[in-house]
Coordinates of C-alpha atoms in Angstrom, one line a residue:
X1 CA 21.8 89.7 153.7
X2 CA 21.1 86.0 154.1
X3 CA 24.0 83.5 154.5
X4 CA 23.1 82.0 151.2
X5 CA 23.2 85.3 149.3
X6 CA 26.4 86.3 151.1
X7 CA 28.0 83.0 149.9
X8 CA 26.9 83.6 146.4
X9 CA 28.3 87.2 146.5
X10 CA 31.7 85.9 147.8
X11 CA 31.8 83.3 145.1
X12 CA 31.1 85.9 142.4
X13 CA 33.9 88.2 143.8
X14 CA 36.3 85.2 143.9
X15 CA 35.6 84.6 140.2
X16 CA 36.1 88.2 139.4
X17 CA 39.3 88.7 141.5
X18 CA 42.4 90.0 139.7
X19 CA 44.5 87.4 141.7
X20 CA 44.1 84.2 143.6
X21 CA 45.5 83.3 147.1
X22 CA 49.2 82.4 147.0
X23 CA 48.7 80.2 150.1
X24 CA 45.6 78.0 150.9
X25 CA 46.8 75.5 153.5
X26 CA 47.0 78.1 156.3
X27 CA 45.7 81.7 156.6
X28 CA 48.2 84.4 156.0
X29 CA 48.1 88.2 155.9
X30 CA 50.1 91.4 155.8
X31 CA 52.7 90.2 153.2
X32 CA 56.1 91.8 153.2
X33 CA 57.9 90.8 150.0
X34 CA 61.6 91.0 149.1
X35 CA 63.9 89.6 146.5
X36 CA 66.7 87.8 148.3
X37 CA 69.3 85.5 146.7
X38 CA 67.4 85.6 143.4
X39 CA 64.0 84.5 144.7
X40 CA 61.0 86.2 146.1
X41 CA 60.6 85.8 149.9
X42 CA 57.3 86.7 151.6
X43 CA 57.1 87.4 155.3
X44 CA 53.4 87.4 156.3
X45 CA 51.4 87.2 159.5
X46 CA 50.0 83.7 160.2
X47 CA 46.2 84.1 161.0
X48 CA 44.7 81.6 163.4
X49 CA 41.3 81.3 165.1
X50 CA 41.9 82.2 168.7
X51 CA 38.3 82.3 169.8
X52 CA 38.6 86.0 171.0
X53 CA 35.5 88.2 170.4
X54 CA 35.8 91.0 167.8
X55 CA 36.7 94.5 169.0
X56 CA 38.3 97.7 167.7
X57 CA 41.6 96.9 169.4
X58 CA 42.0 93.8 167.2
X59 CA 42.2 91.3 170.1
X60 CA 40.8 88.7 167.8
X61 CA 44.0 88.8 165.7
X62 CA 45.7 86.1 167.8
X63 CA 48.8 85.3 165.6
X64 CA 51.6 83.5 167.4
X65 CA 54.2 82.6 164.8
X66 CA 55.6 83.4 161.4
X67 CA 56.0 81.2 158.3
X68 CA 58.2 82.4 155.4
X69 CA 57.2 81.6 151.8
X70 CA 59.6 81.4 148.8
X71 CA 58.7 81.9 145.1
X72 CA 61.2 81.2 142.4
X73 CA 59.4 83.7 140.1
X74 CA 56.2 85.7 140.1
X75 CA 54.4 82.8 138.3
X76 CA 55.6 80.0 140.5
X77 CA 54.0 78.5 143.6
X78 CA 54.6 79.8 147.0
X79 CA 56.6 77.2 149.0
X80 CA 56.1 77.2 152.8
X81 CA 59.5 77.2 154.4
X82 CA 58.1 76.4 157.8
X83 CA 57.9 78.2 161.1
X84 CA 60.6 80.9 161.2
X85 CA 59.8 82.2 164.7
X86 CA 57.3 81.5 167.4
X87 CA 56.2 83.8 170.2
X88 CA 57.2 81.3 172.9
X89 CA 60.8 81.7 171.8
X90 CA 60.8 85.5 172.3
X91 CA 61.7 86.3 175.9
X92 CA 60.0 89.7 176.0
X93 CA 56.8 88.9 174.0
X94 CA 53.6 87.4 175.3
X95 CA 51.1 87.4 172.4
X96 CA 49.8 88.9 169.1
X97 CA 52.7 88.7 166.7
X98 CA 51.3 91.0 164.1
X99 CA 52.6 92.2 160.6
X100 CA 56.4 91.6 160.2
X101 CA 59.1 92.7 157.7
X102 CA 62.6 91.5 156.9
X103 CA 65.9 93.0 155.7
X104 CA 69.3 91.7 154.5
X105 CA 72.7 93.2 155.3
X106 CA 76.1 91.6 154.8
X107 CA 74.7 88.1 154.4
X108 CA 72.6 88.2 157.6
X109 CA 68.8 88.3 157.5
X110 CA 66.7 90.3 160.0
X111 CA 63.1 89.7 160.9
X112 CA 61.3 92.7 162.5
X113 CA 58.1 92.0 164.3
X114 CA 55.6 93.6 166.7
X115 CA 54.2 91.8 169.7
X116 CA 52.6 92.6 173.0
X117 CA 54.5 92.5 176.2
X118 CA 52.9 91.0 179.3
X119 CA 51.6 94.5 180.2
X120 CA 49.6 94.6 176.9
X121 CA 51.9 97.3 175.3
X122 CA 53.2 96.6 171.8
X123 CA 56.9 96.8 171.0
X124 CA 59.0 95.8 168.0
X125 CA 61.6 93.1 168.1
X126 CA 64.3 91.7 165.8
X127 CA 65.5 88.2 165.1
X128 CA 68.5 87.1 163.1
X129 CA 69.2 84.3 160.7
X130 CA 71.8 83.1 158.2
X131 CA 69.2 82.3 155.6
X132 CA 66.2 84.3 154.3
X133 CA 63.7 81.7 155.4
X134 CA 65.2 81.4 158.9
X135 CA 64.8 79.9 161.5
X136 CA 65.4 83.3 163.2
X137 CA 66.9 83.7 166.6
X138 CA 65.3 86.6 168.5
X139 CA 67.2 89.2 170.5
X140 CA 66.4 88.9 174.2
X141 CA 64.9 92.4 174.4
X142 CA 62.7 94.5 172.2
X143 CA 64.3 97.4 170.2
X144 CA 64.9 100.2 172.7
X145 CA 62.6 103.1 172.0
X146 CA 60.3 101.1 169.7
X147 CA 56.5 101.1 170.0
X148 CA 53.3 100.4 168.2
X149 CA 53.1 98.0 165.2
X150 CA 53.8 97.3 161.5
X151 CA 57.6 97.7 161.1
X152 CA 58.7 98.1 157.5
X153 CA 62.4 98.4 156.8
X154 CA 63.6 100.2 153.7
X155 CA 67.2 99.7 152.4
X156 CA 68.1 103.1 150.8
X157 CA 70.5 103.6 147.9
X158 CA 73.2 105.0 150.2
X159 CA 73.3 101.9 152.4
X160 CA 71.2 103.3 155.2
X161 CA 68.3 101.3 156.5
X162 CA 65.1 103.0 157.8
X163 CA 62.3 101.5 159.8
X164 CA 58.8 102.9 159.3
X165 CA 56.2 101.8 161.8
X166 CA 53.0 102.7 163.6
X167 CA 49.2 102.0 163.6
X168 CA 46.3 103.6 165.4
X169 CA 43.5 102.0 167.4
X170 CA 44.7 98.5 168.3
X171 CA 48.2 99.5 167.2
X172 CA 48.3 102.1 170.1
X173 CA 50.0 104.9 168.1
X174 CA 47.4 107.4 169.3
X175 CA 48.8 106.8 172.9
X176 CA 52.2 108.4 172.0
X177 CA 53.4 111.9 171.9
X178 CA 57.1 112.7 171.4
X179 CA 57.8 108.9 171.6
X180 CA 56.2 108.8 175.1
X181 CA 53.2 106.6 176.1
X182 CA 50.3 108.0 178.1
X183 CA 47.0 106.2 178.5
X184 CA 45.2 109.6 178.4
X185 CA 46.4 110.4 174.9
X186 CA 43.7 109.9 172.2
X187 CA 43.4 110.4 168.4
X188 CA 43.6 114.1 167.3
X189 CA 40.3 116.0 166.9
X190 CA 38.8 116.1 163.5
X191 CA 40.2 119.6 162.7
X192 CA 43.7 118.7 163.8
X193 CA 46.5 117.1 161.7
X194 CA 46.2 113.3 161.5
X195 CA 48.8 111.2 163.2
X196 CA 51.5 110.0 160.8
X197 CA 53.8 107.0 160.8
X198 CA 57.1 107.0 162.6
X199 CA 60.5 106.6 161.0
X200 CA 64.0 105.9 162.5
X201 CA 67.3 105.0 160.9
X202 CA 68.6 101.7 162.1
X203 CA 72.0 101.2 163.7
X204 CA 74.9 99.6 161.8
X205 CA 74.2 96.2 163.5
X206 CA 70.5 96.4 162.4
X207 CA 69.3 95.7 166.0
X208 CA 68.6 99.2 167.4
X209 CA 67.5 102.6 166.4
X210 CA 70.4 105.0 165.5
X211 CA 68.2 108.0 166.4
X212 CA 64.9 108.8 168.1
X213 CA 61.8 108.0 165.9
X214 CA 60.2 111.0 164.3
X215 CA 56.7 111.5 162.9
X216 CA 56.1 111.8 159.2
X217 CA 53.7 114.4 157.9
X218 CA 51.5 113.7 155.0
X219 CA 50.3 116.8 153.1
X220 CA 47.5 117.5 150.7
X221 CA 47.9 119.1 147.3
X222 CA 48.0 122.5 148.9
X223 CA 50.8 121.6 151.2
X224 CA 48.5 121.4 154.3
X225 CA 48.6 118.4 156.6
X226 CA 45.9 115.8 156.1
X227 CA 43.4 116.2 158.9
X228 CA 42.2 113.5 161.3
X229 CA 38.7 113.8 159.8
X230 CA 40.0 112.9 156.3
X231 CA 39.5 109.2 156.7
X232 CA 39.8 108.5 152.9
X233 CA 43.3 109.7 152.8
X234 CA 44.8 109.9 156.3
X235 CA 47.3 107.4 157.6
X236 CA 46.0 104.5 159.8
X237 CA 48.6 101.7 159.7
X238 CA 50.7 99.4 157.5
X239 CA 53.4 101.7 156.1
X240 CA 55.6 100.6 153.2
X241 CA 58.4 102.5 151.5
X242 CA 59.9 102.0 148.0
X243 CA 61.7 104.2 145.5
X244 CA 60.7 104.7 141.9
X245 CA 62.4 107.0 139.5
X246 CA 64.3 108.7 142.4
X247 CA 61.2 109.4 144.4
X248 CA 60.3 108.0 147.8
X249 CA 56.8 106.4 147.8
X250 CA 55.2 106.0 151.2
X251 CA 52.2 103.7 151.0
X252 CA 49.8 102.8 153.8
X253 CA 46.3 101.7 154.8
X254 CA 43.5 104.1 155.7
X255 CA 42.1 101.5 158.1
X256 CA 38.4 102.1 158.6
X257 CA 37.9 103.3 155.0
X258 CA 39.8 100.3 153.7
X259 CA 42.0 101.9 151.0
X260 CA 45.6 101.5 150.2
X261 CA 47.0 104.9 149.4
X262 CA 50.4 106.5 148.8
X263 CA 52.3 109.8 149.0
X264 CA 55.6 110.9 147.6
X265 CA 58.7 112.9 148.7
X266 CA 62.3 113.6 147.9
X267 CA 63.3 112.7 151.4
X268 CA 62.7 109.5 153.5
X269 CA 61.7 111.7 156.4
X270 CA 59.2 113.6 154.4
X271 CA 57.0 115.5 154.4
X272 CA 55.1 113.4 151.8
X273 CA 52.4 114.7 149.5
X274 CA 49.3 112.6 149.0
X275 CA 48.9 111.2 145.5
X276 CA 46.1 108.7 145.4
X277 CA 44.8 105.2 145.9
X278 CA 46.7 102.0 145.1
X279 CA 44.0 99.5 145.9
X280 CA 40.3 99.9 146.6
X281 CA 38.5 97.9 149.3
X282 CA 39.0 94.1 149.7
X283 CA 36.8 91.6 151.4
X284 CA 37.5 91.8 155.1
X285 CA 38.1 94.8 157.4
X286 CA 41.8 95.1 157.1
X287 CA 44.0 95.9 154.2
X288 CA 47.8 95.7 154.3
X289 CA 50.5 95.3 151.6
X290 CA 54.0 95.6 150.3
X291 CA 55.5 96.6 146.9
X292 CA 58.4 94.8 145.4
X293 CA 60.3 95.0 142.1
X294 CA 61.1 91.7 140.4
X295 CA 63.2 91.6 137.2
X296 CA 62.2 95.2 136.3
X297 CA 58.4 94.7 137.0
X298 CA 56.6 95.9 140.0
X299 CA 54.2 93.8 142.1
X300 CA 51.7 94.6 144.8
X301 CA 51.4 92.0 147.6
X302 CA 48.2 92.2 149.6
X303 CA 45.5 90.1 151.3
X304 CA 41.7 89.5 151.5
X305 CA 39.3 87.3 153.4
X306 CA 37.5 85.5 150.5
X307 CA 39.0 82.1 151.1
X308 CA 37.7 82.1 154.7
X309 CA 34.2 83.1 153.6
X310 CA 34.8 86.7 154.7
X311 CA 36.1 86.2 158.2
X312 CA 38.1 89.3 158.9
X313 CA 40.9 87.7 160.9
X314 CA 41.4 84.7 158.6
X315 CA 43.0 86.2 155.5
X316 CA 45.0 85.0 152.5
X317 CA 47.9 86.7 150.8
X318 CA 47.8 87.6 147.1
X319 CA 49.9 89.4 144.5
X320 CA 49.3 91.3 141.3
X321 CA 51.3 93.5 138.9
X322 CA 51.5 97.2 139.7
X323 CA 51.8 99.8 137.0
X324 CA 52.7 103.5 136.8
X325 CA 51.7 106.1 134.3
X326 CA 54.2 108.4 132.5
X327 CA 54.2 110.8 135.4
X328 CA 55.1 108.1 137.9
X329 CA 51.6 107.9 139.4
X330 CA 50.5 104.5 140.5
X331 CA 47.5 103.2 138.5
X332 CA 44.7 102.3 140.9
X333 CA 43.8 98.6 141.2
X334 CA 40.4 97.2 141.9
X335 CA 40.7 93.8 143.5
X336 CA 37.5 92.3 141.9
X337 CA 37.4 94.4 138.7
X338 CA 35.5 97.6 138.2

C-alpha cells in the first residue's frame, strides 16, 4: 500500500470512528479510568518517540512519566493535570514506565506502575498522593514479589483490594513459574494451557502483597483451559476487573490478534469462563483498556494510533459507552463501525 493510500484509509477510519481522541496535545495510551471525588480520573501511559527500533519485546515503548487527566463528566473535555510521576524520581526504576492504574483508600491515592530495573527486569511499584491527580511520591522499593507489567487494582465490595497483572512477550510473564524468574522459561507449547494473569490481594496499607500471587485460569465453554494456540481468546496482557450484576468480569488483550476479550466468574481468583469480544481490532499493534461505571452507565476506555498516522507506539486514548444484553453479556464494539 502506498503512503498516499494509507493516509486516505486512515482518514476514512478516523471519520468512521465511534469515538475521537480525548487528548491530542500529547500521545497517551493504556487508559485506566476511575471515578474519584465525583469526577472521572484517567491514568494512562505517556507515549513518546524514543528512537528505539521496533521489536517484539516492545523496547520502542519508551515512556518515562505519567500525566493524569480529569473529566467532570463523560461529555466534558479531558483536563491535563500535569506530570504525576517521572521515572527519574523512582529510586529502583530505570526506564519504560508502562501501563499504570490507581486506587483510593481512606483518602489516600495510590498509583501502581511497572518499570524496568537496571537489570532489564520489570517490577511493579507504588506511589502515594493526597489528591487523585498527584503528584505521587514513590516508595523507595518495588513491591516485594511483584513482576511483569500491567497492574490493575480492583476494589471489591467487601473492602479488599486485588491487583491483577502480567503480560507475555515484552512483559516477561512467560519467564515465570511459581512466581520465580528463569531466563530458560518460554511460552507454553500450543497444546498446553495458555498462561493466565496473576492476582494477589493487597496489604492493608496498599503498598505490598498480602499473599503470594497466583495464576488465574481462563476456561472455554466446556470447562477446559484455553490453550496457548488459541490466540483469538487466550490471555496476552492488559487485565482489568470489574463487577456487574454480582459477577466478576476479567477483561484483557489477546495481543498479537488485537482483540479485547472477557471472561466471567463468581470468584476474583477464578477460574473464569470465556464469554466473548469487547472490542475488535484498532489501528496500531496494541490494544489496552479499562471499564468504568459513571452515574449508572458503563464506559470503555481504550486507545488507537490514528492520530499519529498509525505509529504503533504513539497512541491516543478514547472512550465510548459500553452496553450489556439481558443476560449480562457485553455487546461487542467495532471501533470504526461494521
